[in-house]
mmCIF file of C-alpha atoms in Angstrom:
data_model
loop_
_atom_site.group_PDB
_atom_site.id
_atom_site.type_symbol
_atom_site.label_atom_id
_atom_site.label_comp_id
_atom_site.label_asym_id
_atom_site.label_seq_id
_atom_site.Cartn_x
_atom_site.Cartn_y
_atom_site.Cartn_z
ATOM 1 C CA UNK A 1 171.651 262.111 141.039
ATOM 2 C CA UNK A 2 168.248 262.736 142.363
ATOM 3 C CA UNK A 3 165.439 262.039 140.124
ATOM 4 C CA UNK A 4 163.049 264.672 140.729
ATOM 5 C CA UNK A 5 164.562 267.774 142.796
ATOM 6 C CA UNK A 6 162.483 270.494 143.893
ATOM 7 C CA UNK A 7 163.851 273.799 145.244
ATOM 8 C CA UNK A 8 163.591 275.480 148.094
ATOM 9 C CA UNK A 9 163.271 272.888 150.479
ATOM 10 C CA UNK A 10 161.666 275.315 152.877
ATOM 11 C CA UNK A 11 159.853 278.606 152.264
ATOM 12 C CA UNK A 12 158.700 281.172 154.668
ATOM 13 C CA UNK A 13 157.392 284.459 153.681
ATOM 14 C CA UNK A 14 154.852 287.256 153.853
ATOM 15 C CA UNK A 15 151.388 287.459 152.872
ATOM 16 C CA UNK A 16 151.453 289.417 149.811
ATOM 17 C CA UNK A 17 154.562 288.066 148.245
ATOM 18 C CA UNK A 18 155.091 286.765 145.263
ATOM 19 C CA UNK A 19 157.409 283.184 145.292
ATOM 20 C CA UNK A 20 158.397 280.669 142.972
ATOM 21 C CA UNK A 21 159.447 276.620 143.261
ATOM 22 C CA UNK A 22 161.378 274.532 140.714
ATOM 23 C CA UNK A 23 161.010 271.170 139.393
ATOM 24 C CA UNK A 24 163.576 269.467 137.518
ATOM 25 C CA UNK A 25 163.690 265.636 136.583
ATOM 26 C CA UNK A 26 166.577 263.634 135.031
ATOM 27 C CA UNK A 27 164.245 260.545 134.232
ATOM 28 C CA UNK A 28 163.358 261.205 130.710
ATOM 29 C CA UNK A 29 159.862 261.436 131.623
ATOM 30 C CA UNK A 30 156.715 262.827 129.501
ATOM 31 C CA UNK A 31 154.328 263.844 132.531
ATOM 32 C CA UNK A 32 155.414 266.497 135.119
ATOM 33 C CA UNK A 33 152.609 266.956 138.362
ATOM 34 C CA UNK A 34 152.357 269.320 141.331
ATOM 35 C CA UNK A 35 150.222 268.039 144.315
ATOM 36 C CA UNK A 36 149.651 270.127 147.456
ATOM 37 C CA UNK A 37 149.155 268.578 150.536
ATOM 38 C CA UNK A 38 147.642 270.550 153.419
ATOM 39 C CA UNK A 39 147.200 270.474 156.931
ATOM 40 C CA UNK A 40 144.858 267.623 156.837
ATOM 41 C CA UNK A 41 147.399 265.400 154.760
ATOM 42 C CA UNK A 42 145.461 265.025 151.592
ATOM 43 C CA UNK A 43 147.662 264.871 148.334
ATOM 44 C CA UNK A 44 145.702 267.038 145.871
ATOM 45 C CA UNK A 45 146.431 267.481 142.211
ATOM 46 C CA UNK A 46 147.386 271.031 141.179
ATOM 47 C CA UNK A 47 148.391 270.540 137.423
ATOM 48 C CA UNK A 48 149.595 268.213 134.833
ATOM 49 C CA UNK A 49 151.728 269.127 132.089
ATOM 50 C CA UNK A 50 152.242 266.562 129.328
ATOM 51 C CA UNK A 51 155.605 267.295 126.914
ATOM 52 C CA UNK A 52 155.304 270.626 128.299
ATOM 53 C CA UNK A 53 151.381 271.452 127.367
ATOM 54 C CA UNK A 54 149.163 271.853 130.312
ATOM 55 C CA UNK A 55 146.650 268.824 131.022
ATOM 56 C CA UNK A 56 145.293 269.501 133.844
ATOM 57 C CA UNK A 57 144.012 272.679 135.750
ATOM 58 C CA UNK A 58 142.489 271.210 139.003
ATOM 59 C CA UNK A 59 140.335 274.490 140.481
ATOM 60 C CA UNK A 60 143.585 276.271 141.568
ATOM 61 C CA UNK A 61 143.234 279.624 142.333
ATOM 62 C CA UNK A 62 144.892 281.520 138.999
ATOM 63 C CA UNK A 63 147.256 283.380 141.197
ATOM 64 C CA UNK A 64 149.418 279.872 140.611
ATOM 65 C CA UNK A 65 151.429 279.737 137.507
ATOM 66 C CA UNK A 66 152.677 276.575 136.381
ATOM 67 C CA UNK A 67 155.789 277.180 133.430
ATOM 68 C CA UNK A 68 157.411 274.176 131.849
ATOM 69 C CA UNK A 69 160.406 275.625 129.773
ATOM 70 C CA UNK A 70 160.403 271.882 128.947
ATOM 71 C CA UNK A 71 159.777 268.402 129.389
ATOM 72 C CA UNK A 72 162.447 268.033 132.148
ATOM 73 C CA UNK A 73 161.271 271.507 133.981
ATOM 74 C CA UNK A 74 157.874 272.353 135.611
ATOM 75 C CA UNK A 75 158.103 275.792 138.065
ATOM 76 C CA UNK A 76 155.468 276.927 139.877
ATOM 77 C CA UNK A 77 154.690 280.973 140.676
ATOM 78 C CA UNK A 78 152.640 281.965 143.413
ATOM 79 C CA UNK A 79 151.321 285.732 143.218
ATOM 80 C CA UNK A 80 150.459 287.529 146.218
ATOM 81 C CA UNK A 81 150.434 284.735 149.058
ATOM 82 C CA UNK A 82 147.736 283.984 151.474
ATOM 83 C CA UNK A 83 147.750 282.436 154.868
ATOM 84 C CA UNK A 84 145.742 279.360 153.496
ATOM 85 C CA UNK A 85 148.535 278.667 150.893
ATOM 86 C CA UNK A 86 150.958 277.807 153.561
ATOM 87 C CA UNK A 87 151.419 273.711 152.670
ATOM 88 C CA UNK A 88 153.866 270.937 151.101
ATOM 89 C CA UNK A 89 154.008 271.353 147.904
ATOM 90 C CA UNK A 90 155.071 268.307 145.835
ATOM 91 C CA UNK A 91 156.355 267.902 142.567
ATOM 92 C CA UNK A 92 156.230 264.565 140.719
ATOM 93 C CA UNK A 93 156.716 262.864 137.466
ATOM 94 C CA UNK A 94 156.181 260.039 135.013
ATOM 95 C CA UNK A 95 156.371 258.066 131.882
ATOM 96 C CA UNK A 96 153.338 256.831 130.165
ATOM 97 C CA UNK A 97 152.479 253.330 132.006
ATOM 98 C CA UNK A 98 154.097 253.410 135.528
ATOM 99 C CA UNK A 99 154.148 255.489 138.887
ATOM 100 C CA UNK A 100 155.111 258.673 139.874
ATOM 101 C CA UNK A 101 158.242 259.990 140.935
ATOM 102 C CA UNK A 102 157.897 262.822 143.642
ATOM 103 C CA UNK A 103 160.154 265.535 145.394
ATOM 104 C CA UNK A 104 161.098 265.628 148.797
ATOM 105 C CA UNK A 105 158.448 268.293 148.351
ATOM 106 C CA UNK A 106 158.912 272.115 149.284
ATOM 107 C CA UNK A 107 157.268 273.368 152.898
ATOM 108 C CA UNK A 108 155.784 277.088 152.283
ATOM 109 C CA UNK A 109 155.067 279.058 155.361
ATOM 110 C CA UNK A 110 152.550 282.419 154.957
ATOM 111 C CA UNK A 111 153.092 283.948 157.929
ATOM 112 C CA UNK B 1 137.819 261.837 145.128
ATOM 113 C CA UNK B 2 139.756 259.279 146.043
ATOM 114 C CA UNK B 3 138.111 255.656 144.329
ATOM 115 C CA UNK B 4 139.805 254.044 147.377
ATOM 116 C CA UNK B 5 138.899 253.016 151.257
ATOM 117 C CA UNK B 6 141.913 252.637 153.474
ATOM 118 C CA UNK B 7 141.525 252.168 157.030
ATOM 119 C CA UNK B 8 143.336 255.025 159.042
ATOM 120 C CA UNK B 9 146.060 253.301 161.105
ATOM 121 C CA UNK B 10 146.990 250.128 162.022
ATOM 122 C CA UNK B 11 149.919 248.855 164.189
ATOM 123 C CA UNK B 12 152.212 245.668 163.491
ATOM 124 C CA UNK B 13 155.138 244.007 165.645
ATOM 125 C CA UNK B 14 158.463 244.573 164.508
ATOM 126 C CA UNK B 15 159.977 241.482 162.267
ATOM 127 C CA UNK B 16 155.964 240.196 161.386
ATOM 128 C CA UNK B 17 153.908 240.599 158.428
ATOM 129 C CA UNK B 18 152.416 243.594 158.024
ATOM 130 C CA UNK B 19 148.903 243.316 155.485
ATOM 131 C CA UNK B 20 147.466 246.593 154.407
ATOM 132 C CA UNK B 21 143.716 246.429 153.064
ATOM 133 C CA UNK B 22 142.210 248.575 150.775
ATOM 134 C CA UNK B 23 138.830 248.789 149.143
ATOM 135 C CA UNK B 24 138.021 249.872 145.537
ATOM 136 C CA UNK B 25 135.041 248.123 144.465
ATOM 137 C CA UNK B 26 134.405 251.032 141.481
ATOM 138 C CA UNK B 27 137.714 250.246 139.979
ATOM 139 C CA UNK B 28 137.326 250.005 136.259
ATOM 140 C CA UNK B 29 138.432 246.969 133.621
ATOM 141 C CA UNK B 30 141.641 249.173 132.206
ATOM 142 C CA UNK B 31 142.778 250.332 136.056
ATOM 143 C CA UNK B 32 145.724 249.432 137.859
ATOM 144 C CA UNK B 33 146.163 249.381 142.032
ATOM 145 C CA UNK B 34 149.195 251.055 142.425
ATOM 146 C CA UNK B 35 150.621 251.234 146.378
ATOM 147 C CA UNK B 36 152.744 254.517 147.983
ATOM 148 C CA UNK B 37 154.418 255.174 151.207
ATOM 149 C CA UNK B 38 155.033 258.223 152.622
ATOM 150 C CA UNK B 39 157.518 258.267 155.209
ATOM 151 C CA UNK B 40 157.449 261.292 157.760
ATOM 152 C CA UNK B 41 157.017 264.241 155.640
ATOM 153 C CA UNK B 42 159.372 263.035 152.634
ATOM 154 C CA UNK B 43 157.948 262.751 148.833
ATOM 155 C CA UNK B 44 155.475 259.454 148.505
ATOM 156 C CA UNK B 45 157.352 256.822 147.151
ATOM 157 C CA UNK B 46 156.434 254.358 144.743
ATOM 158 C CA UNK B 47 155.695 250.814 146.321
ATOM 159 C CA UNK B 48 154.156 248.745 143.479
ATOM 160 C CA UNK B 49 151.353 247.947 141.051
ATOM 161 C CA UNK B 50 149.082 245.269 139.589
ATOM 162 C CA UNK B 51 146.269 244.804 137.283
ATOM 163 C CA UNK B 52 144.637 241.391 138.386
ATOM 164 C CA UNK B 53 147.746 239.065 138.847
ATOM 165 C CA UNK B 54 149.834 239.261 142.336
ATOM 166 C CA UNK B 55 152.482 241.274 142.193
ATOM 167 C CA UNK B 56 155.877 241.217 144.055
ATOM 168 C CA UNK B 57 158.832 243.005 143.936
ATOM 169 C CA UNK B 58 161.596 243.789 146.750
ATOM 170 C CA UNK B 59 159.688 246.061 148.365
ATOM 171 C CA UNK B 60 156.021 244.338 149.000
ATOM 172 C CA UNK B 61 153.814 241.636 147.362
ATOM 173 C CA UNK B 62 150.033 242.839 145.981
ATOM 174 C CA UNK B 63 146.949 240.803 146.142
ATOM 175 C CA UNK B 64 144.397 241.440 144.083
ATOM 176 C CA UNK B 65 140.679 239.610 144.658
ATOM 177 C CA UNK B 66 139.525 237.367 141.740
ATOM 178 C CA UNK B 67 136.853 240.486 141.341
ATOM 179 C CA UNK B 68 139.515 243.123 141.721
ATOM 180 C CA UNK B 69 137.227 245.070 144.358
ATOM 181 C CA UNK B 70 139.862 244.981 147.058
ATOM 182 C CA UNK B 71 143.315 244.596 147.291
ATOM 183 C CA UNK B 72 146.332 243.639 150.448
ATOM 184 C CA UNK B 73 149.549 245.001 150.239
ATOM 185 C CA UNK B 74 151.949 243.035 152.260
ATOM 186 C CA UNK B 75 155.193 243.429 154.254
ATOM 187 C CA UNK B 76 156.371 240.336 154.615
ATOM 188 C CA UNK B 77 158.905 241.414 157.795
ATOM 189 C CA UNK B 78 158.219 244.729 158.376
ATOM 190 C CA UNK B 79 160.983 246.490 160.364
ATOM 191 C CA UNK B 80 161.114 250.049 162.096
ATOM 192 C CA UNK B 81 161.723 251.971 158.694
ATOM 193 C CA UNK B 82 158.107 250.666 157.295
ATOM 194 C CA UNK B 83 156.631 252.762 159.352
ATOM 195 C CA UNK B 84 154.739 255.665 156.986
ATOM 196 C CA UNK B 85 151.648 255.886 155.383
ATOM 197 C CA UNK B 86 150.489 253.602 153.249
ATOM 198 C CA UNK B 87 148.301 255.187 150.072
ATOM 199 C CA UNK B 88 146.335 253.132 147.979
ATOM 200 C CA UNK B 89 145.191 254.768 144.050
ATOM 201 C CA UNK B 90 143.621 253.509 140.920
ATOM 202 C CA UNK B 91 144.556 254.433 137.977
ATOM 203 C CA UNK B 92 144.678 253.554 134.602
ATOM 204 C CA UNK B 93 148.170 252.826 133.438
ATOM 205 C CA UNK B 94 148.415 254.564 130.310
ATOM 206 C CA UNK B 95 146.640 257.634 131.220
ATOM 207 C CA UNK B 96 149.574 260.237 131.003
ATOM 208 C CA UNK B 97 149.101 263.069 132.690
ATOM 209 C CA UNK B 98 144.780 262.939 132.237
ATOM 210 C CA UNK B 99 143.860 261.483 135.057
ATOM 211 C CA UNK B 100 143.042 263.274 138.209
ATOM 212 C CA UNK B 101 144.770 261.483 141.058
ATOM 213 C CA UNK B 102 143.862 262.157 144.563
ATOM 214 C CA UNK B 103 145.586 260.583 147.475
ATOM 215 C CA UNK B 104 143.226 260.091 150.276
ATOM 216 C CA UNK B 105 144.179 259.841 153.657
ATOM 217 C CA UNK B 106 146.246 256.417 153.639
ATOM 218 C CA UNK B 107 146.850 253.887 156.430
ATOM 219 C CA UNK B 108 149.427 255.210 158.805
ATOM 220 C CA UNK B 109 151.210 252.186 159.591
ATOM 221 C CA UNK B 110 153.348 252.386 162.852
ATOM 222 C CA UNK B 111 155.871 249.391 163.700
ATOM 223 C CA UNK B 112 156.324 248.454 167.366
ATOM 224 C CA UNK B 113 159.153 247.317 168.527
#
């Protein structure tokens, strides 16, 4: 019964390869998020998607590709991996007027 | 980004209060102060929030300054499991997915025994 569940847990892979991670939330919520926090433990906004329309675009390289098939499902693609993209990458949600609800967050390794 | 000053760790004894301080003295009339933990390298969870009023809840009890510049979450007996980081955020309540929400660096809180 978890509330936001992100898969794969772990990721390790090649430069140059192209990966995906999925989001999927049972809690009815409007607002899907992914945050990626690096090395230095920052939690940084990726994107926002709002009833499945994108909100926010926060600088991310376009080699990311958010999807949201719907409200309960936001995936993200990564074409052609770099070293630097090696991070946690959270997903989160929420309704209109309380917190967020992350993942447990999916570790990708570039190697 | 972040609208919010944390210090970056602090240590408390195991079964006393823990307080955490944080600064916002830009927060705006229609933001809330809304609390996270983040324990080891599992998803931030969601602690609590307030507007201006104290706020408790099972978890923690807010305080908010009369002039909502600063705020003190507070353990009131924190025990081995407390120990995470502590993230402090503004936001306005209502704002969907619009706002732009950067966790800074958070208090890492570490319980002695």
């Amino acid at each position: 019964d978890t509330a936001v569940s992100q898969t794969p847990k772990y990721l390790v892979t090649q430069m140059g390869n192209d990966k995906s991670i999925k989001c999927e939330q049972n809690l009815g919520h409007d607002t899907m998020y992914w945050y990626k926090q690096d090395s230095k433990k920052f939690l940084k906004i990726m994107f926002s998607y709002n009833n499945k329309e994108l909100i926010i675009n926060e600088t991310v390289p376009n080699r990311f590709s958010p999807k949201s098939p719907d409200k309960a499902h936001l995936n993200l693609h990564i074409n052609s991996l770099e070293l630097g993209d090696s991070a946690v990458y959270f997903c989160a949600s929420s309704p209109q007027g309380v917190g967020y609800t992350f993942g447990s967050g999916t570790r990708l390794t570039v190697v | 980004d972040a609208k919010t000053t944390q210090p970056t760790s602090m240590d408390c004894a195991e079964g006393r209060a823990a307080n955490l301080p944080c600064n916002h003295s830009t927060i705006s009339g229609n933001e809330y102060v809304y609390w996270y933990r983040q324990i080891h390298s599992q998803g931030p969870q969601y602690i609590i929030h307030g507007l201006k009023n104290n706020e408790t809840n099972e978890m923690a009890s807010l305080i908010i300054t009369e002039d909502r510049k600063s705020s003190t979450l507070i353990l009131p007996h924190a025990t081995l499991r407390d120990t995470a980081v502590y993230y402090c955020i503004v936001r306005p309540s209502n704002s969907g997915g619009y706002q732009k929400v950067t966790f800074g660096i958070g208090t890492k809180l570490q319980v002695i025994p």
